[in-house]
Coordinates of C-alpha atoms and ligand atoms in Angstrom, one line a residue:
M1 CA 0.0 0.0 0.0
T2 CA 1.3 3.5 -0.9
H3 CA 0.8 6.6 1.1
P4 CA 0.9 10.2 -0.1
A5 CA 4.3 11.6 0.5
S6 CA 3.0 14.7 2.3
T7 CA -0.4 16.1 3.3
H8 CA -1.9 18.8 1.2
P9 CA -3.9 21.8 2.7
F10 CA -6.9 21.1 0.4
L11 CA -6.6 17.4 0.4
D12 CA -6.5 14.6 3.0
L13 CA -9.0 16.4 5.2
A14 CA -11.2 14.6 7.7
P15 CA -14.8 14.4 6.5
L16 CA -17.0 17.3 7.4
S17 CA -19.4 16.2 10.1
A18 CA -23.1 16.8 10.2
A19 CA -22.6 18.7 13.5
R20 CA -20.1 21.0 11.8
F21 CA -22.4 21.5 8.9
A22 CA -25.3 22.4 11.2
A23 CA -23.1 24.8 13.1
I24 CA -22.1 26.6 9.9
E25 CA -25.9 26.9 9.1
D26 CA -26.5 28.4 12.5
R27 CA -23.7 30.9 11.9
V28 CA -25.2 32.0 8.6
A29 CA -28.6 32.3 10.3
R30 CA -27.1 34.6 12.8
L31 CA -25.6 36.7 10.0
L32 CA -29.1 37.0 8.6
G33 CA -30.6 37.7 12.0
T34 CA -33.2 35.0 11.2
G35 CA -35.0 32.5 13.3
Q36 CA -36.2 30.7 10.1
D37 CA -34.6 27.5 8.9
V38 CA -31.5 28.2 7.0
V39 CA -30.5 25.5 4.4
I40 CA -27.1 25.6 2.9
M41 CA -27.0 24.3 -0.6
Q42 CA -24.0 22.7 -2.3
G43 CA -23.7 24.9 -5.4
E44 CA -23.5 28.4 -6.6
A45 CA -26.4 30.7 -5.6
L46 CA -28.3 29.8 -8.8
L47 CA -29.0 26.4 -7.2
P48 CA -31.2 27.7 -4.3
L49 CA -32.5 30.6 -6.5
E50 CA -33.9 28.0 -8.9
G51 CA -34.8 25.4 -6.3
A52 CA -36.8 27.9 -4.3
I53 CA -38.9 29.0 -7.4
R54 CA -39.4 25.4 -8.6
G55 CA -40.4 24.4 -5.0
T56 CA -43.0 27.0 -4.5
A57 CA -44.4 27.9 -7.9
G58 CA -46.8 25.9 -10.1
P59 CA -49.7 26.4 -12.5
G60 CA -51.8 27.9 -9.7
T61 CA -49.2 30.6 -8.9
V62 CA -49.7 34.2 -9.9
A63 CA -46.3 35.8 -9.6
L64 CA -45.3 39.4 -9.6
N65 CA -41.8 39.3 -11.0
V66 CA -39.8 42.6 -10.4
I67 CA -37.1 43.2 -13.0
T68 CA -34.4 45.6 -12.1
G69 CA -31.6 43.8 -13.9
P70 CA -30.7 40.6 -15.7
Y71 CA -31.6 38.1 -12.8
G72 CA -35.2 39.2 -12.7
Q73 CA -35.5 38.1 -16.3
T74 CA -34.2 34.7 -15.4
F75 CA -36.6 34.3 -12.5
G76 CA -39.5 35.2 -14.8
D77 CA -38.4 32.4 -17.2
W78 CA -38.2 29.8 -14.4
L79 CA -41.6 30.9 -13.1
R80 CA -43.2 30.6 -16.5
D81 CA -41.5 27.2 -16.9
C82 CA -43.2 26.1 -13.7
G83 CA -46.6 27.0 -15.2
A84 CA -47.1 30.2 -13.2
T85 CA -48.9 33.2 -14.5
V86 CA -46.2 35.9 -14.5
I87 CA -46.8 39.6 -14.2
D88 CA -43.5 41.4 -15.0
L89 CA -42.8 44.7 -13.4
A90 CA -39.8 46.1 -15.2
V91 CA -38.1 49.3 -14.2
P92 CA -35.2 51.0 -16.0
F93 CA -31.8 49.6 -14.9
H94 CA -30.7 53.1 -13.7
T95 CA -33.3 53.2 -11.0
A96 CA -34.9 51.1 -8.3
V97 CA -38.5 49.8 -8.0
T98 CA -40.7 51.5 -5.4
A99 CA -43.1 50.2 -2.9
D100 CA -45.8 52.2 -4.6
Q101 CA -45.2 50.4 -7.9
V102 CA -45.6 47.1 -6.1
R103 CA -48.8 48.3 -4.3
E104 CA -50.2 49.4 -7.7
A105 CA -49.4 46.0 -9.2
F106 CA -51.4 44.3 -6.3
A107 CA -54.3 46.7 -6.9
E108 CA -54.3 45.8 -10.6
H109 CA -53.9 42.1 -10.0
P110 CA -55.2 41.2 -6.6
E111 CA -54.7 37.5 -7.4
I112 CA -50.9 37.8 -7.0
D113 CA -49.6 35.3 -4.5
F114 CA -45.9 35.3 -5.1
V115 CA -43.4 38.2 -5.4
S116 CA -39.8 37.8 -6.7
L117 CA -37.3 40.6 -6.2
V118 CA -33.6 41.1 -6.4
H119 CA -32.3 43.2 -3.5
A120 CA -29.1 44.6 -4.9
E121 CA -28.0 44.1 -8.6
A122 CA -24.3 43.8 -9.0
A123 CA -24.9 43.7 -12.8
T124 CA -26.6 47.1 -12.9
G125 CA -25.6 48.7 -9.7
N126 CA -28.9 49.5 -8.2
T127 CA -30.5 48.4 -4.9
N128 CA -34.2 48.1 -4.1
P129 CA -36.0 49.3 -0.9
V130 CA -36.8 45.8 0.4
A131 CA -38.0 46.9 3.9
E132 CA -40.7 49.1 2.4
I133 CA -41.7 46.6 -0.3
G134 CA -41.8 43.8 2.3
E135 CA -44.5 45.8 4.2
V136 CA -46.6 46.0 1.1
V137 CA -46.1 42.3 0.3
R138 CA -46.9 41.2 3.8
A139 CA -50.1 43.3 3.9
H140 CA -51.2 41.6 0.7
G141 CA -50.2 38.1 1.9
A142 CA -48.1 37.0 -1.0
L143 CA -45.0 34.8 -0.6
F144 CA -41.9 36.9 -0.8
Y145 CA -38.8 35.6 -2.6
L146 CA -35.6 37.7 -2.5
D147 CA -32.2 37.4 -4.2
A148 CA -29.9 38.9 -1.6
V149 CA -26.7 37.5 -3.2
A150 CA -25.2 40.9 -4.0
S151 CA -26.5 42.7 -0.9
I152 CA -25.4 40.3 1.9
G153 CA -22.3 41.8 3.5
A154 CA -22.7 45.1 1.7
E155 CA -25.9 46.4 3.3
P156 CA -28.4 45.1 5.8
V157 CA -30.3 41.9 4.9
L158 CA -33.1 41.2 7.4
P159 CA -35.5 38.5 6.2
D160 CA -37.4 38.2 9.4
A161 CA -37.9 42.0 9.9
W162 CA -38.8 42.4 6.2
G163 CA -41.2 39.4 6.0
V164 CA -39.1 37.6 3.4
D165 CA -40.1 34.0 3.0
L166 CA -37.2 32.8 0.8
C167 CA -34.0 34.8 1.2
V168 CA -31.1 33.5 -1.0
I169 CA -27.6 34.5 -0.4
G170 CA -24.2 33.5 -1.8
A171 CA -20.8 34.2 -0.3
Q172 CA -18.9 35.2 -3.4
K173 CA -19.7 38.9 -3.4
A174 CA -19.5 41.2 -0.4
M175 CA -18.9 38.4 2.0
G176 CA -15.6 37.8 0.3
G177 CA -16.2 34.0 0.4
P178 CA -16.5 31.0 -1.9
A179 CA -18.8 30.8 -4.9
G180 CA -19.6 27.1 -4.7
V181 CA -22.0 27.1 -1.7
S182 CA -25.0 29.2 -1.0
A183 CA -27.9 29.4 1.5
V184 CA -31.6 30.2 1.7
S185 CA -33.7 31.0 4.7
V186 CA -37.1 29.4 4.5
S187 CA -40.2 30.6 6.4
E188 CA -42.9 28.2 7.7
R189 CA -45.2 29.6 5.0
A190 CA -42.7 28.8 2.3
W191 CA -42.3 25.2 3.6
A192 CA -46.1 24.8 3.6
R193 CA -46.3 26.1 0.0
M194 CA -43.7 23.6 -1.1
A195 CA -45.2 20.7 0.8
S196 CA -48.5 21.3 -1.0
N197 CA -46.9 21.8 -4.4
P198 CA -47.1 18.5 -6.4
R199 CA -44.5 19.9 -8.8
A200 CA -41.9 20.8 -6.2
P201 CA -38.7 18.9 -6.9
R202 CA -38.4 15.8 -4.7
R203 CA -35.4 13.4 -4.6
S204 CA -33.6 16.0 -6.7
Y205 CA -30.5 18.2 -6.4
L206 CA -32.9 21.2 -6.8
S207 CA -35.1 20.1 -3.9
L208 CA -35.4 22.1 -0.8
L209 CA -38.0 19.8 0.5
D210 CA -35.5 16.9 0.6
W211 CA -33.4 19.0 3.0
K212 CA -36.6 19.8 5.0
E213 CA -37.7 16.2 5.3
R214 CA -34.3 14.4 5.6
W215 CA -32.2 17.0 7.4
V216 CA -34.1 19.7 9.2
D217 CA -37.0 17.5 10.5
G218 CA -34.6 14.8 11.5
G219 CA -32.8 17.2 13.8
R220 CA -29.9 17.7 11.4
K221 CA -28.1 14.5 12.3
V222 CA -27.4 12.9 8.9
L223 CA -26.4 14.7 5.7
L224 CA -28.1 13.9 2.4
H225 CA -24.9 13.4 0.6
A226 CA -21.2 14.2 1.1
P227 CA -20.9 17.9 1.6
A228 CA -18.7 20.2 -0.6
Q229 CA -16.2 20.2 2.1
L230 CA -13.7 22.8 0.9
E231 CA -16.5 25.3 0.1
M232 CA -18.1 24.6 3.5
L233 CA -14.8 25.3 5.3
A234 CA -14.3 28.4 3.2
L235 CA -17.9 29.6 4.0
E236 CA -17.2 29.0 7.7
A237 CA -13.9 31.0 7.5
C238 CA -15.6 33.8 5.7
V239 CA -18.4 34.2 8.2
E240 CA -15.9 33.9 11.0
R241 CA -13.9 36.8 9.4
I242 CA -17.0 38.9 9.0
E243 CA -17.9 38.3 12.7
G244 CA -14.3 39.2 13.6
D245 CA -14.3 42.4 11.7
G246 CA -17.9 43.2 12.6
L247 CA -20.7 43.1 10.0
E248 CA -21.2 46.9 10.5
A249 CA -17.6 47.5 9.6
V250 CA -17.7 45.2 6.5
M251 CA -20.9 47.0 5.3
G252 CA -19.2 50.4 6.1
R253 CA -16.3 49.5 3.8
H254 CA -18.7 48.7 0.9
R255 CA -20.7 51.9 1.5
A256 CA -17.5 53.9 1.5
A257 CA -16.2 52.2 -1.6
A258 CA -19.4 53.0 -3.5
L259 CA -19.5 56.6 -2.4
G260 CA -15.8 57.0 -3.1
T261 CA -16.1 55.5 -6.6
R262 CA -19.1 57.7 -7.4
A263 CA -17.5 60.9 -6.2
G264 CA -14.2 60.0 -7.9
A265 CA -15.8 59.2 -11.2
V266 CA -17.7 62.5 -11.3
A267 CA -14.4 64.4 -10.6
L268 CA -12.4 62.3 -13.0
C269 CA -14.0 63.2 -16.3
G270 CA -16.9 65.3 -17.6
G271 CA -19.4 62.9 -19.2
L272 CA -18.4 59.9 -17.0
E273 CA -21.5 59.6 -14.8
P274 CA -23.0 57.3 -12.2
Y275 CA -25.3 54.9 -14.0
V276 CA -27.7 54.9 -11.1
R277 CA -28.8 58.5 -10.9
D278 CA -30.1 58.6 -7.3
V279 CA -27.4 57.8 -4.8
R280 CA -30.0 56.2 -2.5
E281 CA -30.7 53.7 -5.2
A282 CA -27.1 52.9 -5.8
A283 CA -25.9 49.5 -4.4
P284 CA -23.0 49.5 -2.0
V285 CA -21.7 46.3 -3.6
A286 CA -20.7 47.6 -7.0
T287 CA -20.8 51.0 -8.8
T288 CA -21.9 51.3 -12.4
L289 CA -20.7 54.2 -14.6
R290 CA -22.0 55.5 -17.9
V291 CA -19.2 56.3 -20.2
P292 CA -19.0 59.6 -22.1
E293 CA -20.5 59.9 -25.5
G294 CA -18.4 58.5 -28.3
V295 CA -16.4 56.0 -26.3
A296 CA -17.1 52.3 -25.8
A297 CA -17.1 51.0 -22.2
S298 CA -15.7 47.6 -23.2
E299 CA -12.7 49.3 -24.8
V300 CA -12.1 51.7 -21.9
V301 CA -12.2 48.7 -19.5
A302 CA -9.8 46.6 -21.7
R303 CA -7.3 49.5 -21.7
A304 CA -7.7 50.2 -18.0
V305 CA -7.0 46.6 -16.9
A306 CA -4.2 46.1 -19.4
G307 CA -1.9 47.8 -16.9
D308 CA -3.3 45.9 -13.9
P309 CA -5.3 42.8 -14.6
G310 CA -6.2 42.5 -10.9
L311 CA -8.5 45.6 -10.9
P312 CA -12.2 44.7 -10.5
L313 CA -13.3 46.5 -13.6
V314 CA -15.7 45.0 -16.1
A315 CA -17.9 46.3 -18.9
G316 CA -21.6 45.9 -18.6
G317 CA -23.1 42.6 -19.8
G318 CA -24.8 42.1 -23.1
A319 CA -26.2 45.3 -24.6
L320 CA -24.7 47.3 -21.7
A321 CA -21.1 46.6 -22.8
K322 CA -21.1 49.7 -24.9
E323 CA -22.3 52.2 -22.3
M324 CA -21.6 50.7 -18.8
I325 CA -18.5 50.2 -16.7
R326 CA -18.8 48.2 -13.5
V327 CA -16.5 48.7 -10.6
N328 CA -16.9 45.5 -8.6
H329 CA -15.6 46.9 -5.3
Y330 CA -16.7 44.0 -3.1
G331 CA -15.2 41.6 -0.7
A332 CA -11.4 42.2 -0.4
D333 CA -11.8 44.9 -3.1
A334 CA -13.9 47.1 -0.9
G335 CA -11.0 49.3 0.1
V336 CA -9.6 52.7 -0.7
G337 CA -6.5 51.4 -2.4
V338 CA -8.5 49.4 -5.0
V339 CA -11.0 52.2 -5.6
R340 CA -8.1 54.7 -6.2
G341 CA -6.4 52.1 -8.5
C342 CA -9.6 51.7 -10.5
L343 CA -10.1 55.5 -11.0
A344 CA -6.4 56.1 -11.9
A345 CA -6.6 53.3 -14.5
L346 CA -9.9 54.6 -15.9
G347 CA -8.3 58.0 -16.1
T348 CA -5.4 56.7 -18.1
A349 CA -7.7 54.8 -20.4
L350 CA -10.1 57.7 -20.9
A351 CA -7.1 60.1 -21.6
E352 CA -6.0 57.6 -24.3
Q353 CA -9.4 58.1 -25.9
G354 CA -8.7 61.8 -26.1
L355 CA -10.8 62.8 -23.1
I356 CA -9.8 65.4 -20.6
V357 CA -9.3 63.8 -17.1
D358 CA -8.4 65.0 -13.7
V359 CA -6.9 62.0 -11.9
E360 CA -5.6 64.0 -8.9
G361 CA -9.0 65.5 -8.5
A362 CA -10.6 62.1 -8.7
L363 CA -8.3 60.6 -6.1
R364 CA -8.9 63.6 -3.7
A365 CA -12.7 63.0 -4.2
V366 CA -12.2 59.3 -3.3
D367 CA -10.3 60.2 -0.2
A368 CA -12.9 62.8 0.8
G369 CA -15.8 60.4 0.2
W370 CA -14.0 57.8 2.4
H371 CA -14.5 59.8 5.6
Ligands
PLP401 C1 -23.8 37.5 -8.5 C2 -25.2 37.4 -8.4 C3 -25.8 36.1 -8.4 C4 -25.0 34.9 -8.5 O1 -24.7 34.6 -9.9 P1 -23.3 34.5 -10.5 O2 -23.4 35.2 -11.8 O3 -23.0 33.1 -10.7 O4 -22.2 35.1 -9.6 C5 -27.2 36.0 -8.2 N1 -27.9 37.1 -8.1 C6 -27.4 38.4 -8.1 C7 -28.3 39.5 -7.9 C8 -26.0 38.5 -8.2 O5 -25.5 39.7 -8.2

């Protein structure tokens, strides 16, 4: 029999116990301030996002699907695929949805019994007023599904206080953690909706009910399958780090990065503008910028990162690639050094395009915005 010559930090680990798995779930529940069941799922956040919709929606469902970015489109497609009647409420990507718009949708379609909403949109840079919307949804009695992947760690996410029935998070954005595990908090109402849904996935990787019946209800003693051990350990480490730094401090870093980027961009170049016009609707997780007339965002980004490929700069997705730059100042990148680096690099790239830039002024504005 041969043995490995040496142990490896990622390999040769003892199996992750059910108790450890449950303790990590409890820690995530504390981060969310929730008394609901928290189920960790072994995949990127799209797994619980899809599992929660397929678990609760069916031909009898009338869903209000709020679209403030690309994910809302995807949720609508899943809902329709489940046989639900979908009422799309789309707002321009440079703004947020309001509680009044949701109230009006209920007045127009009183039969709505499900609401899907993205909290913060990393792809478009906006954030929606979930607390206010939650009050309206609760008053109407609909089940409330929230994608908080891009908000958790960057701004408050409070499923219990806001009446969220299914709150999905992932660790890969502002939590500064791994992308391969994610979590969802599930209210009693949401469990009941799934239990009575004949189409809810069962004996399936998409199934939340499997976790309810075979994990939660059994007192979390036996795992359904071998857990994604490295990701679980990384998730534990990332929550531990947030607890150590303090959630308020982590959120403060993201807020400062967003305000600094915004102020710096305005000072950098006439015509470079925050994509989200109202600062209250701008997400702390990432800042989107509209490029000046006559330049292509994807080209500016390509030139900006040519000198420093580590900078978290990307062009907008799809049709937005021409007009939008995203500064993904989240996780470890939510710091003054990274934001300064991004603005300096954008300054160089915009100057190469023949635009007049004030890099010193931009960096001063970043520093001023930081305090
Ligand atoms: C990042 C993100 C996700 C997760 O999707 P990936 O593209 O795989 O990272 C889901 N929802 C929102 C709103 C996100 O920003």
